[in-house]
Tab-separated table of C-alpha atoms in Angstrom:
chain	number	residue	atom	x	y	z
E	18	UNK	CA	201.614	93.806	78.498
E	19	UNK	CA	202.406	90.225	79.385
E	20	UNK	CA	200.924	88.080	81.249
E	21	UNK	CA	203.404	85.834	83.665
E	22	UNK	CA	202.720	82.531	85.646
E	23	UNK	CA	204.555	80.713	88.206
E	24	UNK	CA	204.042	77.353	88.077
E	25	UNK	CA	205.476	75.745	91.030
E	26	UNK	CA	206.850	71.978	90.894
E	27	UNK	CA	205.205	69.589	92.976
E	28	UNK	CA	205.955	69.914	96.947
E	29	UNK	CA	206.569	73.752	96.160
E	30	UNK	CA	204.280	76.797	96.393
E	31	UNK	CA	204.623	80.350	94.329
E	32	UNK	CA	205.025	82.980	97.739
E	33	UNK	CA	205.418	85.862	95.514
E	34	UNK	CA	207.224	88.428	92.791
E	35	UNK	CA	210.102	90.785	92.639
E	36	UNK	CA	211.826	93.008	90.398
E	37	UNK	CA	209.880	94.541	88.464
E	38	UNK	CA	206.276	92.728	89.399
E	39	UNK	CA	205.459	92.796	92.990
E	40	UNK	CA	202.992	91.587	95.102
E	41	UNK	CA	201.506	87.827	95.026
E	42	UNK	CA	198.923	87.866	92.469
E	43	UNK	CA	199.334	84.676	89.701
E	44	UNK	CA	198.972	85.782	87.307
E	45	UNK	CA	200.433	88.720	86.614
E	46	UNK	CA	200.327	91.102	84.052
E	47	UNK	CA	203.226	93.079	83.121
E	48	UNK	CA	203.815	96.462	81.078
E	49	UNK	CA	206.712	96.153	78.533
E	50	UNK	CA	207.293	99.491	78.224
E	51	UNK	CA	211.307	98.739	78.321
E	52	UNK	CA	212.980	96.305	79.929
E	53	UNK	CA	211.808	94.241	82.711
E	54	UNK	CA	213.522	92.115	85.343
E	55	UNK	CA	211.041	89.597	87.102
E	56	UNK	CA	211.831	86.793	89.472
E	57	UNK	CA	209.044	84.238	90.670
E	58	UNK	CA	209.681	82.851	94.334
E	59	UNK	CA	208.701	79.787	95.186
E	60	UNK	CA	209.510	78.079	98.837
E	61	UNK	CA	208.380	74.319	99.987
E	62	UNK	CA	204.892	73.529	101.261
E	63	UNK	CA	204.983	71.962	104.340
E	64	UNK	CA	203.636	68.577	104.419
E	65	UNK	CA	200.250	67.737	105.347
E	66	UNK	CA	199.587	64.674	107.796
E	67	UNK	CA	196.163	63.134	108.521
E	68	UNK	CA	195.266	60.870	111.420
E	69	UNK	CA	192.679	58.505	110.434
E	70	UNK	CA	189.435	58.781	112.321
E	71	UNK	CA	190.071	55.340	113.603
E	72	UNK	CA	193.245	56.074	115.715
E	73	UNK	CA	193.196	57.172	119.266
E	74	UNK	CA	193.888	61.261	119.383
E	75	UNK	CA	194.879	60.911	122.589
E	76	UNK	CA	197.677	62.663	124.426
E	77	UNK	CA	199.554	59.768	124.627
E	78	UNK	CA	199.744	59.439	120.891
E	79	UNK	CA	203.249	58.976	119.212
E	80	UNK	CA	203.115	58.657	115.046
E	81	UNK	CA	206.675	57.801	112.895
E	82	UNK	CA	206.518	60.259	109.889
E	83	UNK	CA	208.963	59.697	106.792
E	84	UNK	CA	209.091	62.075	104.774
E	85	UNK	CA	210.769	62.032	100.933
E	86	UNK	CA	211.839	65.745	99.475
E	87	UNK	CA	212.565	65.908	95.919
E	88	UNK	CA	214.981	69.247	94.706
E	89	UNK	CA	213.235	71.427	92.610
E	90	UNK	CA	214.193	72.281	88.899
E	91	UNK	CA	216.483	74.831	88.513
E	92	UNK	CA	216.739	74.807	84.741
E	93	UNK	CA	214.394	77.429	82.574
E	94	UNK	CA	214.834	75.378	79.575
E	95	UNK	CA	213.536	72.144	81.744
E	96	UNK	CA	210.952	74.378	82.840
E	97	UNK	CA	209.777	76.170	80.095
E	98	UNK	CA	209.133	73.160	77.893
């Protein structure tokens, strides 16, 4: 067996397995009984946004939100090291 982790880049989450691992435990442990084909899926977290306790909640509320997304790595090598 071997053991396999997805480790998502930052801004990303792991949402599950497929191929030959599935399901959304990480880690997870794999037979290599013969070839295996295993992809890791990752999508992008949504963004989190606080109000401080010392703003109005009200109704009438408006907030501006920028927001910065950064790609994430495609390369295993990259990855890997």
């Amino acid at each position: 067996s071997v053991q396999l982790t997805a480790n998502p880049p930052a801004g990303w989450a792991f949402s599950g397995w497929s191929g030959d691992a599935t399901g959304y435990a990480n880690p997870w442990s794999v037979l290599m009984d013969g070839n295996r084909s295993v992809t890791a899926t990752f999508y992008c977290a949504p963004a989190t946004v606080s109000v401080p306790s010392q703003v109005s909640k009200a109704a009438s509320s408006t907030f501006d939100i920028a927001a910065t997304v950064t790609e994430p790595v495609n390369d295993f090598e990259t990855l890997a090291s």
